[in-house]
Coordinates of C-alpha atoms in Angstrom, one line a residue:
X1 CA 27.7 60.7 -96.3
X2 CA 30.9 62.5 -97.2
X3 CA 30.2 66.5 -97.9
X4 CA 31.1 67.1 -100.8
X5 CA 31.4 71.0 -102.5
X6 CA 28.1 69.8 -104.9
X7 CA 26.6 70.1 -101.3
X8 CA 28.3 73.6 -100.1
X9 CA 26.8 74.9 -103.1
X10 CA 23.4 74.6 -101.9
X11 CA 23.7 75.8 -98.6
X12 CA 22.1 79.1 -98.4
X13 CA 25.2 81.4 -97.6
X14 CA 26.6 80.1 -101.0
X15 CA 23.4 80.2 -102.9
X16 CA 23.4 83.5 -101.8
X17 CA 26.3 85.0 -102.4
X18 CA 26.0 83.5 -106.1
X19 CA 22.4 85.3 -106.3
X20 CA 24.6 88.8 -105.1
X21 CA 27.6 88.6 -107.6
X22 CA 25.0 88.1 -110.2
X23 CA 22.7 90.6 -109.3
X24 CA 25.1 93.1 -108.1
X25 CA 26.9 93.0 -111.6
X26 CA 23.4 93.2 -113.7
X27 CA 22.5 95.9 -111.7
X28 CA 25.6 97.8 -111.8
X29 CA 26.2 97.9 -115.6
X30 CA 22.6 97.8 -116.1
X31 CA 22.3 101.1 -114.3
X32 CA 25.5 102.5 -115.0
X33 CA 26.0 101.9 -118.4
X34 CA 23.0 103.6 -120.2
X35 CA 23.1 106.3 -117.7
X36 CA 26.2 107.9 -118.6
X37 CA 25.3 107.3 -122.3
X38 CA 24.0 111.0 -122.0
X39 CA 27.7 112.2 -121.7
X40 CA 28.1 113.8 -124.1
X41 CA 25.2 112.7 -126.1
X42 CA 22.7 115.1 -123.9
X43 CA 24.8 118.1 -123.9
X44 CA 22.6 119.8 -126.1
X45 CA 19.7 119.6 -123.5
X46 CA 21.6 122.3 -121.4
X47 CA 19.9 125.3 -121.3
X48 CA 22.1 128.6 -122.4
X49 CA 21.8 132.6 -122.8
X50 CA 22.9 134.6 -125.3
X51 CA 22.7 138.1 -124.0
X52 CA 23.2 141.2 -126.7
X53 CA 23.4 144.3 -124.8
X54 CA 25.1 145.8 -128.2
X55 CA 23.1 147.7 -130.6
X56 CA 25.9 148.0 -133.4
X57 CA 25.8 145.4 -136.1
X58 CA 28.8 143.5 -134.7
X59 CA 27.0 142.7 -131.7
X60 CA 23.6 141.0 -133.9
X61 CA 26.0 139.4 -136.1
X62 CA 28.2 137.7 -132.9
X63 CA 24.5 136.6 -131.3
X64 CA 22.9 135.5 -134.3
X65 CA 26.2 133.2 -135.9
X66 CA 26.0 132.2 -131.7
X67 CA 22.8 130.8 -131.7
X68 CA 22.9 129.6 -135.2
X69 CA 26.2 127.2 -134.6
X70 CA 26.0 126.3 -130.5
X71 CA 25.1 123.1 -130.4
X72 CA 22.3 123.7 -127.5
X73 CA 18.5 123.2 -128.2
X74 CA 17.5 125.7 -125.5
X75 CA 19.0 129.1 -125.8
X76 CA 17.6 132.5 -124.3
X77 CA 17.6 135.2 -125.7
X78 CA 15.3 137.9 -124.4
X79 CA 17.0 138.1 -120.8
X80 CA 19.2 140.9 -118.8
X81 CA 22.5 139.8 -117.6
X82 CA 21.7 140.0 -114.6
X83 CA 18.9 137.7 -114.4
X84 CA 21.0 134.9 -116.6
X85 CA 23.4 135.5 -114.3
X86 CA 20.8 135.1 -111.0
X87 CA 19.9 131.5 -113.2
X88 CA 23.2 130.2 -113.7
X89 CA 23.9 130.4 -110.1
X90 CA 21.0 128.4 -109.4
X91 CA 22.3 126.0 -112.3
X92 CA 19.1 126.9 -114.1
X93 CA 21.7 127.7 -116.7
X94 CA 24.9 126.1 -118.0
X95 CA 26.2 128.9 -119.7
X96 CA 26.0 133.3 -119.9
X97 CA 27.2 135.1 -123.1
X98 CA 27.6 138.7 -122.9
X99 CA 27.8 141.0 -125.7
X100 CA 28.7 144.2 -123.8
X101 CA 27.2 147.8 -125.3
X102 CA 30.7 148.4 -126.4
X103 CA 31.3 145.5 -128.8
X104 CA 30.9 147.2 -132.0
X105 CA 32.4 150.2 -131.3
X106 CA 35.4 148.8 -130.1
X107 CA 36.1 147.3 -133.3
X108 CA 35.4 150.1 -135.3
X109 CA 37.9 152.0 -133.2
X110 CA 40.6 149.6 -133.1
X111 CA 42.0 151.2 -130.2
X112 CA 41.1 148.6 -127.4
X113 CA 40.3 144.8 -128.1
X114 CA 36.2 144.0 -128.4
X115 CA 36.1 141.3 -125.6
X116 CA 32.6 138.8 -124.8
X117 CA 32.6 137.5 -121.7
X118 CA 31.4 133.9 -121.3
X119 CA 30.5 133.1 -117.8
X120 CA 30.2 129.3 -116.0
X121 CA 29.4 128.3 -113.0
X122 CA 31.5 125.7 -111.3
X123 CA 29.7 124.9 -108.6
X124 CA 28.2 122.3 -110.6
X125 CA 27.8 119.4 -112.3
X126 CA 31.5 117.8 -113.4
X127 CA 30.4 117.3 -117.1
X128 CA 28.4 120.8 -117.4
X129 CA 31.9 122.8 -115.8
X130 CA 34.3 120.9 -117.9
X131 CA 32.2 120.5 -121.1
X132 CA 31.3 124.5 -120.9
X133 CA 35.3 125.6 -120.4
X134 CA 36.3 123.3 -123.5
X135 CA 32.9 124.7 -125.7
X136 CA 34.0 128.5 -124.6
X137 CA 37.7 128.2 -125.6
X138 CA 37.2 126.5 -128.8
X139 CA 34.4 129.6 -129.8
X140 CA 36.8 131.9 -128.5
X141 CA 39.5 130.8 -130.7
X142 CA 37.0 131.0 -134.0
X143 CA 36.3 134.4 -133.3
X144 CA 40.0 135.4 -132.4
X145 CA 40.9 134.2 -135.8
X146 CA 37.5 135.8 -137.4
X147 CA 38.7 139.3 -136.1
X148 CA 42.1 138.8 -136.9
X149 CA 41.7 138.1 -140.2
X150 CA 39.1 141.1 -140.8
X151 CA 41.7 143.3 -139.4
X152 CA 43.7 141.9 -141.5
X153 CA 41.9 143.1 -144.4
X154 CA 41.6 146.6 -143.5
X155 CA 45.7 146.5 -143.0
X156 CA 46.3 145.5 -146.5
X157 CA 44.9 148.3 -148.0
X158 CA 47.4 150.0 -146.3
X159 CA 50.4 149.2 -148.1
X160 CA 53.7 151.3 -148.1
X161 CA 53.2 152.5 -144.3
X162 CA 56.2 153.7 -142.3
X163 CA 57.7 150.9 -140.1
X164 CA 56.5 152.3 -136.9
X165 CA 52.5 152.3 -138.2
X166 CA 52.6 148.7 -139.9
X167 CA 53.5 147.7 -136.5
X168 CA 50.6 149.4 -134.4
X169 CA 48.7 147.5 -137.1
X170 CA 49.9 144.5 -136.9
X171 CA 49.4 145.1 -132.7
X172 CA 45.8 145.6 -133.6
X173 CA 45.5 142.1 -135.8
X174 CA 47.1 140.0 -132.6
X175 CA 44.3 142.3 -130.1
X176 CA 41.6 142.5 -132.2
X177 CA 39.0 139.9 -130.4
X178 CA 39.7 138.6 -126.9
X179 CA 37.0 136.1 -125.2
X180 CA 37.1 136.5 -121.3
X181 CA 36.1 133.4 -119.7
X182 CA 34.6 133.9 -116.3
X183 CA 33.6 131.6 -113.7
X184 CA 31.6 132.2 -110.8
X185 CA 31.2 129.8 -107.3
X186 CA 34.9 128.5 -108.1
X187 CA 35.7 125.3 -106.4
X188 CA 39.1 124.7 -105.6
X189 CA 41.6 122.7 -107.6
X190 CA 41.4 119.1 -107.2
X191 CA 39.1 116.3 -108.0
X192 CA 38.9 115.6 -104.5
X193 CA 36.8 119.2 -104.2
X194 CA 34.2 118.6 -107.1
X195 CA 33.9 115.6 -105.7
X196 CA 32.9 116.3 -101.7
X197 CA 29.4 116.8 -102.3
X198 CA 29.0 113.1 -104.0
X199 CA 31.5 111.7 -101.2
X200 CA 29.9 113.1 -98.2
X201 CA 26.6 112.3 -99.4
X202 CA 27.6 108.8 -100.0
X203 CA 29.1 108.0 -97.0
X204 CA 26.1 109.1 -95.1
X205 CA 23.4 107.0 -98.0
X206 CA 25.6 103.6 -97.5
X207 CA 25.9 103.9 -93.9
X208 CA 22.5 104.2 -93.4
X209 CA 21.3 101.8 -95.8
X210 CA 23.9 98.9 -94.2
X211 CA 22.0 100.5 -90.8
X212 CA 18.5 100.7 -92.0
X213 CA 19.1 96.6 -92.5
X214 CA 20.5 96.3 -88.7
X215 CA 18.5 98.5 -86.8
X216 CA 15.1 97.0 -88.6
X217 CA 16.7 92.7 -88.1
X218 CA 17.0 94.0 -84.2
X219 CA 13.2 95.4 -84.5
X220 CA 12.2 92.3 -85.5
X221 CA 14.0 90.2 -82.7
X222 CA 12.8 92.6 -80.2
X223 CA 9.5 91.6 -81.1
X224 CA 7.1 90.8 -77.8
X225 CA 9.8 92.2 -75.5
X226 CA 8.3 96.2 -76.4
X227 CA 5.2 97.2 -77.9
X228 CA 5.5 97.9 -82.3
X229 CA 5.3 102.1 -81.4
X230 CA 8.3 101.7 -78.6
X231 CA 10.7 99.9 -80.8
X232 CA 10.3 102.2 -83.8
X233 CA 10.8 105.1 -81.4
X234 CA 14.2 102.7 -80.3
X235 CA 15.8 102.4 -83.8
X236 CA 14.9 106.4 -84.6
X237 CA 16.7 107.3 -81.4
X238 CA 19.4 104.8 -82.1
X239 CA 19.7 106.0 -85.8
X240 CA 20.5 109.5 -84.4
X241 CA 23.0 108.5 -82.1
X242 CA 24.9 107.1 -84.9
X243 CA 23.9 110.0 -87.4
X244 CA 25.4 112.1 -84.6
X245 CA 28.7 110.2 -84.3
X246 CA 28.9 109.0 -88.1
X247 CA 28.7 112.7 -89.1
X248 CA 31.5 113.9 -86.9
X249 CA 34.1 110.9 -88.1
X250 CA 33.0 112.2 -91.7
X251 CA 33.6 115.6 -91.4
X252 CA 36.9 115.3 -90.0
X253 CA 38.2 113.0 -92.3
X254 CA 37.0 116.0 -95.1
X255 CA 38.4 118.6 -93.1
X256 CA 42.1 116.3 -92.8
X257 CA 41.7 116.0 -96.6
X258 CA 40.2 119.3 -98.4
X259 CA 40.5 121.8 -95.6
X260 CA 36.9 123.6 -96.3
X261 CA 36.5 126.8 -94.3
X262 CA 35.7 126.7 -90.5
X263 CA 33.3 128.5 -90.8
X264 CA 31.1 126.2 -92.9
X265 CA 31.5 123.1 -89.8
X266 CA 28.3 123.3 -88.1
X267 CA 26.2 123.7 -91.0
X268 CA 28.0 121.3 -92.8
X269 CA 27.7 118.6 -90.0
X270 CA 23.7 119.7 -89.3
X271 CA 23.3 118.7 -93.0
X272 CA 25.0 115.7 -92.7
X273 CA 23.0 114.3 -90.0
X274 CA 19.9 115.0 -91.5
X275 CA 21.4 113.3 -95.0
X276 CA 22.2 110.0 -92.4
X277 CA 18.4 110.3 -91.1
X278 CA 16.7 110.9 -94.5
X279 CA 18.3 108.2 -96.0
X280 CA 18.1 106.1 -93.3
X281 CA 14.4 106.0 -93.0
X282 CA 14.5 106.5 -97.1
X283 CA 16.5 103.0 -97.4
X284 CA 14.5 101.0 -94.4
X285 CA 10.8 101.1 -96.2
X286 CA 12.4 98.4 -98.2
X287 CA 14.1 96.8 -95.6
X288 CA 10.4 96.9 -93.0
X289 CA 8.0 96.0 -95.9
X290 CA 10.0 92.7 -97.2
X291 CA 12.5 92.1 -94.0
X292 CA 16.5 91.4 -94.8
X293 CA 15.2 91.0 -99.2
X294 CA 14.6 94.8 -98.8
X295 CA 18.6 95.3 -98.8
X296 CA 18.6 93.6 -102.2
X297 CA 15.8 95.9 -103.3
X298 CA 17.8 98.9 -101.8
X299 CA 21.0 98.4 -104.5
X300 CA 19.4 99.6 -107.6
X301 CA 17.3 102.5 -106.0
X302 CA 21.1 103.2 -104.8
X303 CA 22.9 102.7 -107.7
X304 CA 20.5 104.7 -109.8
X305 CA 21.2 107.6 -107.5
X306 CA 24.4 107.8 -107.8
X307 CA 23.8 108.8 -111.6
X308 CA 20.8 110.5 -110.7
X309 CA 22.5 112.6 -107.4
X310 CA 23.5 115.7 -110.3
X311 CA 27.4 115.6 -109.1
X312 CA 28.6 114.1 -112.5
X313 CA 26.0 115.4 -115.2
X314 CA 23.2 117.7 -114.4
X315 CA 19.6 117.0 -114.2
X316 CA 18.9 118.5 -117.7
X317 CA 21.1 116.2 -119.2
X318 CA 19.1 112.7 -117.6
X319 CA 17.3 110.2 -119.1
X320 CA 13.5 110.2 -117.9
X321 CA 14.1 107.2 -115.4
X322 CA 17.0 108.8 -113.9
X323 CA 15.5 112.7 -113.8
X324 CA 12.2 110.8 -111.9
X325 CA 14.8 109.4 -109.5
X326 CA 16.2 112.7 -108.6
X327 CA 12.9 114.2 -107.9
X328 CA 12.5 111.9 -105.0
X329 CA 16.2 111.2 -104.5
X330 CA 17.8 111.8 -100.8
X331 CA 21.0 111.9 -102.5
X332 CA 20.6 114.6 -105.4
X333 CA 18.9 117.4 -102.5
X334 CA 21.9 116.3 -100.8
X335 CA 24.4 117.0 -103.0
X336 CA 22.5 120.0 -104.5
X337 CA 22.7 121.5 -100.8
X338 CA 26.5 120.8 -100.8
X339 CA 27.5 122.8 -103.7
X340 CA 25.2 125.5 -102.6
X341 CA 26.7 125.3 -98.9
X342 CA 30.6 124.5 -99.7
X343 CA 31.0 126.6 -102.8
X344 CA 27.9 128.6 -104.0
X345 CA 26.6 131.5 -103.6
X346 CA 23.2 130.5 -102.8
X347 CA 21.2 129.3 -100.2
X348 CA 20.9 125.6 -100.1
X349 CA 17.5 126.2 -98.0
X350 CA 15.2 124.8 -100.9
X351 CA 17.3 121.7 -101.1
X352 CA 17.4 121.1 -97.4
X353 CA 13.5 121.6 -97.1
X354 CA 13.2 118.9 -99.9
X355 CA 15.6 116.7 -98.3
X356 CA 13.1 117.0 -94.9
X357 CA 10.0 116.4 -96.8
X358 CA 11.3 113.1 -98.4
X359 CA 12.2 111.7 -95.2
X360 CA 9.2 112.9 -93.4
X361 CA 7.5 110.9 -96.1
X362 CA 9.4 108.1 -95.6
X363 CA 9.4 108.5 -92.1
X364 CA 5.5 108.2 -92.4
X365 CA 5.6 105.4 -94.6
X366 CA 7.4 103.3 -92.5
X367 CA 5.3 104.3 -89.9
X368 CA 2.0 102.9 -91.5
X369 CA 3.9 99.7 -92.2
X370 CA 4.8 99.3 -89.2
X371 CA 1.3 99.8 -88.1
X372 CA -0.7 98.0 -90.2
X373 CA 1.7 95.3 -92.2
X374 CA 3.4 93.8 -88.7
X375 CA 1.8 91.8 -87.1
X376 CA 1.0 92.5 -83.2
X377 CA 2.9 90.6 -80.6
X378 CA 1.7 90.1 -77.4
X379 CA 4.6 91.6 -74.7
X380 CA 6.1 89.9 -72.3
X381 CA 6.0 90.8 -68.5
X382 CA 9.7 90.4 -68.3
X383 CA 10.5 90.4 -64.5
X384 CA 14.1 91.6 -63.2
X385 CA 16.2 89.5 -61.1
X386 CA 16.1 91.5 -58.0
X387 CA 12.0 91.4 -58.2
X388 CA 12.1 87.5 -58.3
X389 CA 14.3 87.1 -55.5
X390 CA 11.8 89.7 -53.5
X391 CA 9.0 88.1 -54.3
X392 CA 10.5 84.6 -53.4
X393 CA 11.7 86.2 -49.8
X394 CA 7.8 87.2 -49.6

């Protein structure tokens, strides 16, 4: 009989890859789609302070119109600067405003400009860094044009003034109010640079799931050749080999590209490694309980990470099946450790000790599958050639 394509189609590479191109594509804008929904929708959830360290009536007015018209639902209030300031490094915060003790009097005086400083961290999430800058220049320009135009009032009842004092006043309208936006952790310029942390972190979660599906298909056909607890031990010990040497092709291509400080190379590639072994053992329970089906199991946990990693929108801003990902997400510690390691000021410790406790415990879950859902294979007494040649002498 003549094979036709109505038979092609049902072989099981075709049938298949049809399955994957469907599945791939529900998943995908499945996932994707209501995920970044909460841009912008969920700015609001960022948490903000409003910091008055004025006592003049200027200074209550500035806070109080603030937390009136900000669109935020959390705002704090009864905090120092310096602790708002100790949160928004940690990205407890999205946003620092500072009504210095000099506010009011500085607009009394009309001598200097009154100036609030608006601080951002941008050592963050892209949408919290960009969406803060464009939320602190348009409240900046409402207050410029606010002082100005009460400035303005107290010039014209002024009228008749020598030419040489309506133009100190008119000095003092253009300098009455100026906002100083400041940013702390400052990444450098280029998307290429608020983007490492996702990249790096990326590289090393694919590779290691495409890995976690090879090293496990060759635990399988090593079956009855090594005992269950030899084999595992193999594909560890393989899986750091290739952490080690993955690790070292990735961190030169990002040292070719983005130039991060020397300093930073050893860390950086320690991290790295451990991100390849974490998410290795993170991506091969699937993969060890269900055989080569885990690896379609394995695509949304992974596409759900990528929202839920905290390089584009912050955790605050997640919907609840996305912010329960990132609680036991590989990828967001990951990336969390990044920012904190390439261009923070803090010490991505906490983040690294979460990244070793999630692939401890999937490193122990594997372990019990492998213990108790594989079945045990007698092994074989494999005999060399050199010992059957010996023993045929004999």
């Amino acid at each position: 009989m003549k094979f036709k394509f109505k038979h092609f189609l049902k072989t099981q590479g075709a049938i298949a890859a049809i399955f994957m191109g469907i599945f791939y594509c529900l998943c995908m804008l499945g996932i994707f789609l209501p995920g970044y929904t909460a841009i912008p929708g969920n700015i609001d959830d960022l948490p903000i302070a409003i910091v008055n360290d004025d006592k003049g009536e200027y200074g209550e007015k500035i806070a109080g119109q603030l937390k009136e018209n900000l669109p935020f639902k959390e705002i704090e209030t009864d905090v120092t600067n310096k602790q708002a300031l100790k949160d928004l490094n940690k990205n407890d915060l999205a946003l620092v405003v500072h009504i210095p003790k000099t506010f009011s009097a500085d607009i009394q005086s009309g001598e200097t400009s009154s100036s609030i400083d608006f601080t951002i961290n941008e050592a963050s999430s892209t949408v919290v860094s960009s969406s803060m800058t464009s939320i602190v220049k348009e409240i900046n320009n409402q207050l410029s044009t606010q002082f100005s135009q009460q400035t303005a009032q107290g010039v014209l009842m002024n009228f008749n003034l020598p030419e040489e004092k309506a133009a100190e006043m008119a000095k003092q309208i253009e300098t009455a109010y100026a906002g100083n936006l400041v940013t702390i952790n400052e990444v450098p310029d280029g998307m290429h640079n608020n983007m490492l942390p996702m990249f790096l972190t990326m590289a090393g979660y694919v590779g290691a799931m495409i890995g976690a599906m090879q090293l496990v298909s060759a635990f399988r056909q090593s079956r009855g050749k090594a005992s269950k607890t030899r084999l595992f031990m193999y594909v560890q010990m393989t899986a750091i080999l290739i952490a080690v040497v993955s690790s070292l092709v990735a961190l030169g291509i990002a040292y070719l590209v983005n130039e991060p400080s020397g300093d930073l190379f050893f860390s950086t590639l320690g991290q790295q490694m451990l991100n390849y072994m974490v998410c290795f053992n993170f991506t091969a329970i699937m993969v060890f309980l269900v055989g080569d089906g885990g690896m379609v199991l394995n695509i949304p946990i992974l596409l759900t990470q990528t929202i839920a990693n905290g390089a584009t929108i912050s955790r605050d801003m997640m919907y609840a099946p996305y912010e329960w990902m990132s609680h036991i997400s590989p990828m967001y510690y990951s990336v969390q450790a990044y920012f904190a390691n390439l261009y923070g000021s803090i010490s991505p410790a906490p983040f690294i000790w979460s990244m070793v406790a999630v692939g401890l415990g999937a490193m122990l879950i594997n372990i019990l599958i492998v213990a108790f859902v594989h079945k045990k294979v007698p092994v074989e007494n494999q005999v060399t050639q050199p010992e059957k040649e010996t023993a045929q002498t004999a």
